[in-house]
CSV table of C-alpha atoms and ligand atoms in Angstrom, one decimal:
chain,number,residue,atom,x,y,z
V,296,MET,CA,-36.6,5.5,9.7
V,297,THR,CA,-37.0,5.1,13.5
V,298,LYS,CA,-34.1,6.8,15.5
V,299,GLU,CA,-32.8,5.0,18.6
V,300,GLN,CA,-31.6,6.7,21.7
V,301,ASN,CA,-30.1,5.5,24.9
V,302,ILE,CA,-31.1,7.5,28.0
V,303,ASP,CA,-31.2,7.1,31.8
V,304,VAL,CA,-34.8,7.8,32.6
V,305,VAL,CA,-37.9,8.3,30.3
V,306,VAL,CA,-41.0,9.6,32.1
V,307,ILE,CA,-44.2,9.1,30.1
V,308,GLY,CA,-46.8,11.8,30.9
V,309,GLY,CA,-46.4,15.4,32.0
V,310,GLY,CA,-49.2,15.5,34.6
V,311,PRO,CA,-48.4,16.2,38.3
V,312,ALA,CA,-47.0,12.7,38.8
V,313,GLY,CA,-44.7,12.8,35.7
V,314,ALA,CA,-43.5,16.3,36.4
V,315,MET,CA,-42.5,15.5,39.9
V,316,ALA,CA,-40.9,12.2,38.9
V,317,ALA,CA,-38.9,14.0,36.2
V,318,LYS,CA,-37.8,16.8,38.6
V,319,TYR,CA,-36.6,14.5,41.3
V,320,ALA,CA,-34.8,12.1,38.9
V,321,ALA,CA,-33.1,15.1,37.3
V,322,LEU,CA,-32.1,16.6,40.6
V,323,GLN,CA,-30.1,13.4,41.3
V,324,GLY,CA,-28.1,14.1,38.2
V,325,VAL,CA,-29.5,11.4,35.8
V,326,ASP,CA,-30.3,12.2,32.2
V,327,THR,CA,-34.1,12.5,32.2
V,328,LEU,CA,-36.5,12.9,29.3
V,329,LEU,CA,-40.3,13.5,29.8
V,330,LEU,CA,-42.6,12.7,26.9
V,331,GLU,CA,-46.1,14.3,26.9
V,332,GLN,CA,-48.6,13.8,24.1
V,333,LYS,CA,-50.4,17.2,24.6
V,334,LYS,CA,-49.3,20.1,22.4
V,335,THR,CA,-50.1,22.6,25.1
V,336,ILE,CA,-49.3,21.9,28.8
V,337,GLY,CA,-52.4,21.1,30.8
V,338,ILE,CA,-54.9,21.5,28.0
V,339,PRO,CA,-57.5,20.0,27.9
V,340,ILE,CA,-58.1,20.3,31.7
V,341,ARG,CA,-59.7,17.3,33.2
V,342,CYS,CA,-59.9,18.2,36.8
V,343,GLY,CA,-62.0,19.8,39.6
V,344,GLU,CA,-58.8,21.6,40.5
V,345,PHE,CA,-59.2,21.5,44.3
V,346,PHE,CA,-56.8,20.2,46.9
V,347,PRO,CA,-56.1,20.9,50.6
V,348,THR,CA,-53.3,23.1,51.7
V,349,ALA,CA,-50.0,21.5,52.8
V,350,LYS,CA,-51.0,22.3,56.4
V,351,GLU,CA,-54.0,20.1,56.0
V,352,LEU,CA,-52.2,17.5,54.0
V,353,GLU,CA,-49.6,17.1,56.8
V,354,LYS,CA,-52.5,15.9,59.0
V,355,ILE,CA,-53.6,13.4,56.4
V,356,PHE,CA,-50.3,12.0,55.2
V,357,VAL,CA,-48.6,11.9,58.6
V,358,HIS,CA,-45.8,9.6,57.4
V,359,SER,CA,-44.8,11.7,54.4
V,360,PRO,CA,-42.6,14.8,54.2
V,361,LEU,CA,-44.9,15.8,51.3
V,362,VAL,CA,-43.2,17.7,48.5
V,363,PRO,CA,-42.0,21.3,48.7
V,364,GLU,CA,-44.2,22.2,45.7
V,365,LEU,CA,-47.3,21.7,47.8
V,366,TYR,CA,-46.2,24.5,50.2
V,367,ASP,CA,-46.3,28.2,49.2
V,368,ILE,CA,-48.3,27.7,46.1
V,369,LYS,CA,-47.9,31.0,44.2
V,370,LYS,CA,-50.8,33.4,44.3
V,371,GLU,CA,-51.3,33.5,40.6
V,372,LEU,CA,-51.9,29.8,40.5
V,373,ILE,CA,-54.7,30.0,43.0
V,374,ALA,CA,-58.2,30.7,41.8
V,375,GLN,CA,-60.0,30.6,45.1
V,376,LYS,CA,-59.2,29.9,48.8
V,377,ILE,CA,-61.5,27.4,50.4
V,378,ASP,CA,-62.3,27.1,54.2
V,379,ILE,CA,-65.0,24.5,54.3
V,380,VAL,CA,-66.1,21.3,52.6
V,381,ARG,CA,-69.9,20.9,52.9
V,382,VAL,CA,-71.1,17.4,52.5
V,383,PHE,CA,-74.8,16.8,51.6
V,384,SER,CA,-76.6,13.6,52.3
V,385,PRO,CA,-79.2,12.2,49.8
V,386,LYS,CA,-81.9,14.2,51.6
V,387,SER,CA,-79.7,17.3,51.6
V,388,THR,CA,-78.8,17.3,55.3
V,389,SER,CA,-75.5,19.2,55.3
V,390,PHE,CA,-72.3,18.6,57.3
V,391,ASP,CA,-69.7,21.3,57.4
V,392,MET,CA,-66.1,20.2,57.7
V,393,PRO,CA,-63.5,22.9,58.2
V,394,LEU,CA,-60.7,22.3,55.6
V,395,GLU,CA,-58.3,24.8,54.2
V,396,GLY,CA,-57.6,24.3,50.6
V,397,HIS,CA,-57.6,26.0,47.2
V,398,SER,CA,-58.9,25.6,43.7
V,399,VAL,CA,-56.0,26.2,41.3
V,400,TYR,CA,-55.7,27.0,37.6
V,401,ARG,CA,-54.7,23.5,36.7
V,402,GLU,CA,-53.0,24.3,33.4
V,403,LYS,CA,-50.9,27.0,35.1
V,404,PHE,CA,-50.2,24.6,38.0
V,405,GLU,CA,-48.9,21.9,35.6
V,406,GLU,CA,-46.9,24.5,33.7
V,407,TYR,CA,-45.3,25.5,37.0
V,408,LEU,CA,-44.5,21.9,37.9
V,409,LEU,CA,-43.0,21.2,34.5
V,410,GLU,CA,-40.9,24.4,34.7
V,411,GLU,CA,-39.6,23.1,38.0
V,412,ALA,CA,-38.7,19.8,36.3
V,413,ALA,CA,-37.0,21.6,33.4
V,414,GLU,CA,-35.0,23.8,35.9
V,415,ALA,CA,-33.8,20.7,37.6
V,416,GLY,CA,-32.4,19.5,34.3
V,417,ALA,CA,-35.1,17.3,32.8
V,418,THR,CA,-35.9,17.7,29.1
V,419,ILE,CA,-39.6,18.2,28.5
V,420,GLN,CA,-40.8,17.1,25.1
V,421,LEU,CA,-44.4,18.0,24.2
V,422,ASN,CA,-46.5,16.8,21.3
V,423,THR,CA,-45.0,13.3,21.6
V,424,ARG,CA,-47.2,10.3,22.1
V,425,VAL,CA,-45.7,7.1,23.3
V,426,GLU,CA,-47.2,4.3,21.1
V,427,ARG,CA,-45.8,1.3,22.9
V,428,ILE,CA,-43.7,0.0,25.7
V,429,ARG,CA,-42.2,-3.4,25.0
V,430,ALA,CA,-39.2,-5.3,26.3
V,431,GLY,CA,-38.0,-2.3,28.3
V,432,LEU,CA,-38.1,0.0,25.2
V,433,VAL,CA,-40.3,3.0,24.6
V,434,ASP,CA,-41.6,3.7,21.1
V,435,THR,CA,-42.9,7.0,19.8
V,436,ASN,CA,-43.9,7.3,16.1
V,437,ASN,CA,-40.3,8.3,15.1
V,438,THR,CA,-38.0,7.3,18.0
V,439,ARG,CA,-37.2,4.2,20.0
V,440,TYR,CA,-35.8,5.0,23.5
V,441,ARG,CA,-33.7,2.5,25.4
V,442,PRO,CA,-34.0,3.9,29.0
V,443,LYS,CA,-32.4,2.3,32.0
V,444,VAL,CA,-35.7,3.2,33.9
V,445,ILE,CA,-39.2,4.0,32.5
V,446,ILE,CA,-41.5,6.0,34.8
V,447,LEU,CA,-45.0,5.5,33.6
V,448,ALA,CA,-47.1,8.4,34.6
V,449,CYS,CA,-49.7,8.3,31.8
V,450,GLY,CA,-52.9,8.5,33.8
V,451,PRO,CA,-55.5,5.8,33.2
V,452,ASN,CA,-54.3,5.1,29.7
V,453,ARG,CA,-55.4,1.5,28.8
V,454,LYS,CA,-53.4,1.3,25.7
V,455,LEU,CA,-50.2,1.5,27.6
V,456,LEU,CA,-51.3,-0.2,30.8
V,457,ASN,CA,-53.2,-3.2,29.5
V,458,PRO,CA,-50.3,-4.8,27.8
V,459,LEU,CA,-48.5,-4.7,31.1
V,460,GLY,CA,-51.3,-6.6,32.7
V,461,ILE,CA,-52.7,-3.6,34.4
V,462,HIS,CA,-56.5,-3.4,34.0
V,463,ILE,CA,-57.1,0.0,35.5
V,464,GLN,CA,-60.4,0.3,33.7
V,465,ASN,CA,-62.1,-2.3,36.0
V,466,ASP,CA,-63.3,0.3,38.5
V,467,LEU,CA,-63.1,3.8,37.0
V,468,ALA,CA,-65.3,6.7,38.0
V,469,VAL,CA,-66.6,8.4,34.9
V,470,CYS,CA,-66.7,12.2,35.4
V,471,VAL,CA,-68.2,15.2,33.7
V,472,GLN,CA,-68.0,18.8,34.7
V,473,TYR,CA,-69.2,22.2,33.5
V,474,VAL,CA,-67.2,25.3,34.2
V,475,MET,CA,-69.9,27.8,35.1
V,476,GLU,CA,-70.2,31.5,35.8
V,477,ASN,CA,-72.9,33.8,37.2
V,478,LEU,CA,-73.6,31.4,39.9
V,479,THR,CA,-74.9,32.3,43.4
V,480,ILE,CA,-72.4,30.4,45.6
V,481,GLU,CA,-70.4,30.8,48.7
V,482,PRO,CA,-67.0,31.1,47.2
V,483,ASN,CA,-65.1,29.6,50.2
V,484,ILE,CA,-67.2,26.4,50.3
V,485,VAL,CA,-66.7,23.3,48.3
V,486,GLU,CA,-69.8,21.2,48.1
V,487,MET,CA,-70.1,17.4,47.8
V,488,HIS,CA,-73.5,15.9,47.1
V,489,TYR,CA,-74.3,12.2,47.7
V,490,GLY,CA,-77.3,10.1,46.6
V,491,ASN,CA,-79.3,9.7,43.4
V,492,VAL,CA,-77.7,12.8,41.9
V,493,SER,CA,-74.5,10.8,41.4
V,494,PRO,CA,-74.8,7.0,41.8
V,495,GLY,CA,-71.7,5.4,43.1
V,496,GLY,CA,-69.9,8.7,43.5
V,497,TYR,CA,-70.8,12.3,44.2
V,498,ALA,CA,-71.5,15.6,42.6
V,499,TRP,CA,-69.4,18.7,43.4
V,500,VAL,CA,-69.3,22.4,43.3
V,501,ILE,CA,-65.8,23.8,43.4
V,502,PRO,CA,-65.7,27.6,43.5
V,503,LYS,CA,-63.1,29.3,41.2
V,504,GLY,CA,-64.1,32.8,42.2
V,505,LYS,CA,-67.1,34.7,43.6
V,506,ASP,CA,-69.6,33.5,41.0
V,507,ARG,CA,-67.6,30.9,39.0
V,508,ALA,CA,-67.2,27.2,39.8
V,509,ASN,CA,-66.5,23.8,38.5
V,510,VAL,CA,-69.8,21.9,38.8
V,511,GLY,CA,-69.5,18.2,38.1
V,512,LEU,CA,-70.1,14.6,39.1
V,513,GLY,CA,-68.5,11.2,39.0
V,514,ILE,CA,-70.4,7.9,38.7
V,515,ARG,CA,-69.3,4.3,38.5
V,516,LYS,CA,-70.6,2.0,35.8
V,517,ASN,CA,-71.8,-0.7,38.3
V,518,PHE,CA,-74.2,1.8,39.7
V,519,TYR,CA,-75.6,3.7,36.7
V,520,LYS,CA,-75.9,3.0,33.0
V,521,GLN,CA,-77.6,6.2,31.7
V,522,ASN,CA,-76.3,9.3,30.1
V,523,ILE,CA,-74.0,11.1,32.5
V,524,LEU,CA,-74.6,14.5,31.0
V,525,THR,CA,-78.3,14.1,31.6
V,526,LEU,CA,-77.5,13.3,35.2
V,527,LEU,CA,-75.4,16.5,35.5
V,528,ASP,CA,-78.1,18.6,34.0
V,529,GLN,CA,-80.6,17.1,36.5
V,530,PHE,CA,-78.2,18.0,39.3
V,531,LEU,CA,-78.2,21.6,38.2
V,532,GLN,CA,-82.0,21.6,38.5
V,533,ALA,CA,-82.2,19.8,41.8
V,534,PRO,CA,-83.9,21.8,44.5
V,535,ILE,CA,-80.7,22.2,46.5
V,536,MET,CA,-79.0,23.7,43.4
V,537,LYS,CA,-81.7,25.7,41.7
V,538,ASN,CA,-81.0,29.0,43.5
V,539,LYS,CA,-77.3,28.6,42.9
V,540,THR,CA,-77.6,27.9,39.2
V,541,ALA,CA,-80.7,30.0,38.2
V,542,GLN,CA,-78.6,32.7,36.4
V,543,GLY,CA,-75.7,30.3,35.7
V,544,GLN,CA,-74.1,29.9,32.3
V,545,LYS,CA,-72.0,27.0,31.1
V,546,VAL,CA,-68.6,28.1,29.9
V,547,SER,CA,-67.2,24.7,28.9
V,548,THR,CA,-67.7,21.0,29.5
V,549,ILE,CA,-65.0,18.4,30.3
V,550,ALA,CA,-65.0,14.7,30.9
V,551,GLY,CA,-62.5,12.4,32.4
V,552,LEU,CA,-61.8,9.1,34.2
V,553,VAL,CA,-60.6,8.6,37.8
V,554,PRO,CA,-59.3,5.2,39.0
V,555,VAL,CA,-61.0,4.5,42.4
V,556,ASN,CA,-60.0,0.9,43.1
V,557,GLY,CA,-56.9,1.6,45.0
V,558,PRO,CA,-53.3,1.0,44.0
V,559,VAL,CA,-52.6,-1.6,41.3
V,560,PRO,CA,-51.1,-4.9,42.6
V,561,HIS,CA,-47.5,-4.2,41.3
V,562,THR,CA,-46.0,-0.7,40.8
V,563,VAL,CA,-42.6,-2.0,39.7
V,564,MET,CA,-42.1,-4.4,36.7
V,565,ASP,CA,-38.7,-5.0,35.3
V,566,ASN,CA,-37.4,-1.5,34.5
V,567,ILE,CA,-40.8,0.1,34.7
V,568,ILE,CA,-42.2,2.2,37.6
V,569,LEU,CA,-45.9,3.1,37.6
V,570,VAL,CA,-46.9,6.2,39.4
V,571,GLY,CA,-50.0,8.5,39.8
V,572,ASP,CA,-53.3,7.6,38.3
V,573,ALA,CA,-51.6,4.9,36.3
V,574,ALA,CA,-50.8,3.2,39.6
V,575,GLY,CA,-54.1,3.9,41.2
V,576,HIS,CA,-52.6,6.5,43.6
V,577,VAL,CA,-55.9,8.2,44.1
V,578,MET,CA,-58.0,8.6,47.3
V,579,ALA,CA,-60.8,6.2,46.7
V,580,THR,CA,-63.3,8.1,48.9
V,581,ASN,CA,-63.1,11.4,47.1
V,582,GLY,CA,-61.3,10.8,43.8
V,583,GLY,CA,-58.6,13.4,44.8
V,584,GLY,CA,-55.2,12.6,43.3
V,585,ILE,CA,-53.1,15.7,42.9
V,586,PRO,CA,-51.2,15.8,46.2
V,587,ILE,CA,-50.7,12.0,46.5
V,588,VAL,CA,-49.5,11.6,42.9
V,589,MET,CA,-47.0,14.5,43.5
V,590,ILE,CA,-45.7,12.7,46.6
V,591,CYS,CA,-45.4,9.4,44.7
V,592,GLY,CA,-43.9,11.2,41.7
V,593,ARG,CA,-41.1,12.5,43.9
V,594,ILE,CA,-40.5,9.0,45.3
V,595,ALA,CA,-40.5,7.5,41.8
V,596,GLY,CA,-38.0,10.0,40.4
V,597,GLU,CA,-35.6,9.4,43.4
V,598,ALA,CA,-36.0,5.7,43.2
V,599,GLY,CA,-35.3,5.6,39.5
V,600,ALA,CA,-32.2,7.8,39.9
V,601,ASN,CA,-30.9,5.8,42.9
V,602,HIS,CA,-31.2,2.6,40.9
V,603,ILE,CA,-29.1,4.1,38.1
V,604,ARG,CA,-26.5,5.8,40.3
V,605,HIS,CA,-26.2,3.4,43.2
V,606,GLY,CA,-27.7,0.1,42.0
V,607,THR,CA,-30.5,0.1,44.6
V,608,SER,CA,-33.5,-2.0,43.7
V,609,LEU,CA,-36.4,-0.3,42.0
V,610,HIS,CA,-38.6,-2.1,44.5
V,611,MET,CA,-37.5,0.5,47.0
V,612,TYR,CA,-40.0,2.7,45.2
V,613,GLU,CA,-43.0,0.5,46.1
V,614,LYS,CA,-41.7,0.1,49.7
V,615,GLN,CA,-41.4,3.9,50.1
V,616,TRP,CA,-44.7,5.0,48.6
V,617,LYS,CA,-46.4,2.4,50.8
V,618,LYS,CA,-44.6,3.8,53.8
V,619,GLU,CA,-45.6,7.4,53.0
V,620,CYS,CA,-49.2,6.9,51.7
V,621,GLY,CA,-50.1,3.2,51.8
V,622,ARG,CA,-52.1,3.3,54.9
V,623,GLU,CA,-54.2,6.3,53.8
V,624,LEU,CA,-54.9,4.7,50.4
V,625,SER,CA,-55.9,1.4,52.0
V,626,ASN,CA,-58.2,3.2,54.5
V,627,ALA,CA,-59.9,5.1,51.7
V,628,LEU,CA,-60.4,1.9,49.6
V,629,ARG,CA,-61.9,0.1,52.6
V,630,THR,CA,-64.3,3.0,53.3
V,631,ARG,CA,-65.3,3.2,49.7
V,632,LYS,CA,-66.0,-0.6,49.5
V,633,ARG,CA,-68.2,-0.3,52.6
V,634,ALA,CA,-69.9,2.7,51.2
V,635,ASP,CA,-70.7,0.7,48.0
V,636,PHE,CA,-73.0,-1.5,50.1
V,637,ILE,CA,-74.7,1.2,52.1
V,638,VAL,CA,-74.3,4.8,50.9
V,639,TYR,CA,-74.4,4.1,47.2
V,640,ARG,CA,-77.0,1.3,47.2
V,641,CYS,CA,-79.8,2.7,49.2
V,642,GLY,CA,-80.7,6.4,49.6
V,643,TRP,CA,-82.6,6.2,52.9
V,644,LEU,CA,-80.1,3.9,54.5
V,645,ALA,CA,-77.3,6.3,53.5
V,646,GLU,CA,-79.3,9.2,54.9
V,647,ILE,CA,-79.7,7.4,58.3
V,648,LEU,CA,-76.1,6.4,58.4
V,649,MET,CA,-74.7,9.8,57.5
V,650,ARG,CA,-76.9,11.4,60.2
V,651,LEU,CA,-75.7,8.8,62.7
V,652,LEU,CA,-72.1,9.2,61.8
V,653,GLY,CA,-72.1,12.9,61.9
V,654,THR,CA,-69.6,15.5,60.7
V,655,LYS,CA,-66.6,14.1,62.6
V,656,VAL,CA,-66.7,10.5,61.1
V,657,ILE,CA,-67.7,11.7,57.6
V,658,SER,CA,-64.7,14.1,57.8
V,659,ARG,CA,-62.4,11.2,58.9
V,660,ALA,CA,-63.7,9.0,56.1
V,661,LEU,CA,-63.1,11.7,53.4
V,662,LYS,CA,-59.6,12.4,54.8
V,663,CYS,CA,-58.6,8.7,54.5
V,664,ALA,CA,-58.5,8.0,58.2
V,665,SER,CA,-59.7,4.6,59.5
V,666,VAL,CA,-63.4,4.6,60.3
V,667,GLY,CA,-65.4,2.0,62.1
V,668,PHE,CA,-68.6,1.8,60.1
I,799,FAD,C1,-63.1,15.3,36.2
I,799,FAD,C2,-62.0,15.1,37.2
I,799,FAD,C3,-62.0,15.9,38.3
I,799,FAD,C4,-60.9,15.7,39.2
I,799,FAD,N1,-60.9,16.6,40.3
I,799,FAD,C5,-59.8,16.5,41.1
I,799,FAD,C6,-59.7,17.5,42.2
I,799,FAD,O1,-60.5,18.4,42.3
I,799,FAD,N2,-58.6,17.4,43.0
I,799,FAD,C7,-57.7,16.4,42.9
I,799,FAD,O2,-56.8,16.3,43.7
I,799,FAD,N3,-57.8,15.5,41.9
I,799,FAD,C8,-58.8,15.5,41.0
I,799,FAD,N4,-58.9,14.6,40.0
I,799,FAD,C9,-57.9,13.6,39.9
I,799,FAD,C10,-56.6,14.2,39.4
I,799,FAD,O3,-56.8,15.0,38.2
I,799,FAD,C11,-55.6,13.0,39.0
I,799,FAD,O4,-55.5,12.2,40.1
I,799,FAD,C12,-54.2,13.6,38.6
I,799,FAD,O5,-54.3,14.4,37.5
I,799,FAD,C13,-53.3,12.4,38.3
I,799,FAD,O6,-52.1,12.9,37.8
I,799,FAD,P1,-51.2,12.0,36.9
I,799,FAD,O7,-50.0,12.8,36.6
I,799,FAD,O8,-51.0,10.6,37.5
I,799,FAD,O9,-52.1,11.8,35.6
I,799,FAD,P2,-52.6,12.9,34.6
I,799,FAD,O10,-52.8,14.2,35.2
I,799,FAD,O11,-53.8,12.2,33.9
I,799,FAD,O12,-51.4,13.0,33.5
I,799,FAD,C14,-51.1,12.0,32.6
I,799,FAD,C15,-50.4,12.7,31.5
I,799,FAD,O13,-49.9,11.6,30.6
I,799,FAD,C16,-50.2,12.0,29.3
I,799,FAD,N5,-50.2,10.8,28.5
I,799,FAD,C17,-51.1,9.8,28.5
I,799,FAD,N6,-50.8,8.9,27.6
I,799,FAD,C18,-49.7,9.3,27.0
I,799,FAD,C19,-48.9,8.7,25.9
I,799,FAD,N7,-49.2,7.6,25.3
I,799,FAD,N8,-47.8,9.4,25.5
I,799,FAD,C20,-47.5,10.6,26.1
I,799,FAD,N9,-48.2,11.2,27.1
I,799,FAD,C21,-49.3,10.5,27.5
I,799,FAD,C22,-51.5,12.7,29.3
I,799,FAD,O14,-51.7,13.6,28.2
I,799,FAD,C23,-51.4,13.5,30.6
I,799,FAD,O15,-50.9,14.8,30.5
I,799,FAD,C24,-59.9,14.8,39.0
I,799,FAD,C25,-60.0,13.9,37.9
I,799,FAD,C26,-61.0,14.1,37.0
I,799,FAD,C27,-61.0,13.2,35.7
C-alpha cells in the first residue's frame, strides 16, 4: 500500500542543483527531503568535471554572489589545477586563454555538497526514484508525498519533464567520454577542439593528473547522425591528438546529455520550481553547468523556503535567477545560435572567423559575454 506524507519541500535529484536547493531550503528552517534515484552518490559519473575557480566565476557572473561552496574547494576534491584553456580551430590553429580552474572528482564533490545539505538539516534519501509528479504530488514506488513546494532538479529527465510541457530533448548535446591514462598531455591545460571532430559541439581533453584525462566530445543531432563513439575514436587518432594518445589506455567510458538550448520558458509552475539542467541552466557555448546550477540551486532553495515561511511568490525564484545569471545565459545562447550558422556548418569559414576574432573574442564568447560577430 502506498504511504502518504506531508512535507514542506521535496527536492528531486541529488546533483549539484538539488544538493544546493536542499541545503538552502533547510537552512531557512523548512522540512526538506531530497530524493535521489542513485544507490551511490555521484555514480555513474557523467561529467568532464572541469569548472573555473570562484575568482574567475566572479568575473563571469558579475551580478551573483555565487555560493560559498564554490570558494575554497577542499584539496582532496581537486584532481588537477588548470591555468589555460586552449581552443583549437578546425585546422588546429590554437588560441590560449588564461583561465584558472580545476578538474574535480565529481563523485566526491557531489558527496561533499550532499553532506552540506544534510548538515543544514535536509534528509537525503538515496535509491529512491520519483515515478511521477501530478497535481502537486510526488510519487515514488511506495510513497506519495504532498509537498508545499517541489524543487525539480532531475537533470534532463524527459519522463518527469515532458508531462509538465517541458521538451528539453529538443536541443540536447549528446556526449561521450573516455577516462584515459598514460597520455602525453600538459596537465594544466584544458583543450577544446572545434570542427569535423565534433559537429555542432566540440571535443575536449580535461586533465585529471599528469598523464590522466577525460577525453570526450559532444555533438548535436541536427549536425551529425553517425555513431558518436566512432567519432570519439577518430578524434583520438586525429593528427593533433596522435602524440598525446599514442600510449594512452581507456579506463572507462561514459555517456550523457547536456541541454544547450538555454533556459526553459517557465521555471515556476504551480508549486513546482525547475532548476539546473532540468531548467536549461547550462552555458550554451560550452555545455558547462556545475557553477550555474549551484547558484540557481541556492536561489531555488531560498525561494521555496521563503514561500513557505513568509508567503512570498515562488515567481521570485525566476526573477532572482534571471537577475543573477540571466544575461550570461542569454549571451551564451545567442553566441551558440550564431555559431550554428558559421562555426558548425562550414569548416573553412569557421577557420577564417576564428582567426579573425582571435583569442580575446573567442574567450569572451566562451565566458558568456556579449560578442559582436
Ligand atoms: C558528458 C558530460 C560532460 C560534462 N562536463 C562538464 C564539465 O566539465 N563542467 C561543467 O561545469 N559541466 C559539465 N557538464 C554539465 C554538468 O554535468 C551539468 O550541468 C550538471 O551536472 C547539472 O546538475 P543538475 O544537478 O542540474 O543535474 P544532474 O547532475 O544531472 O543531477 C540530476 C540528478 O537527478 C537524479 N534523478 C533524475 N531523475 C530522477 C528521478 N526520477 N528520481 C530521483 N532522482 C532522479 C539523477 O540521478 C541525478 O543524480 C557535463 C555534462 C555531461 C553529460
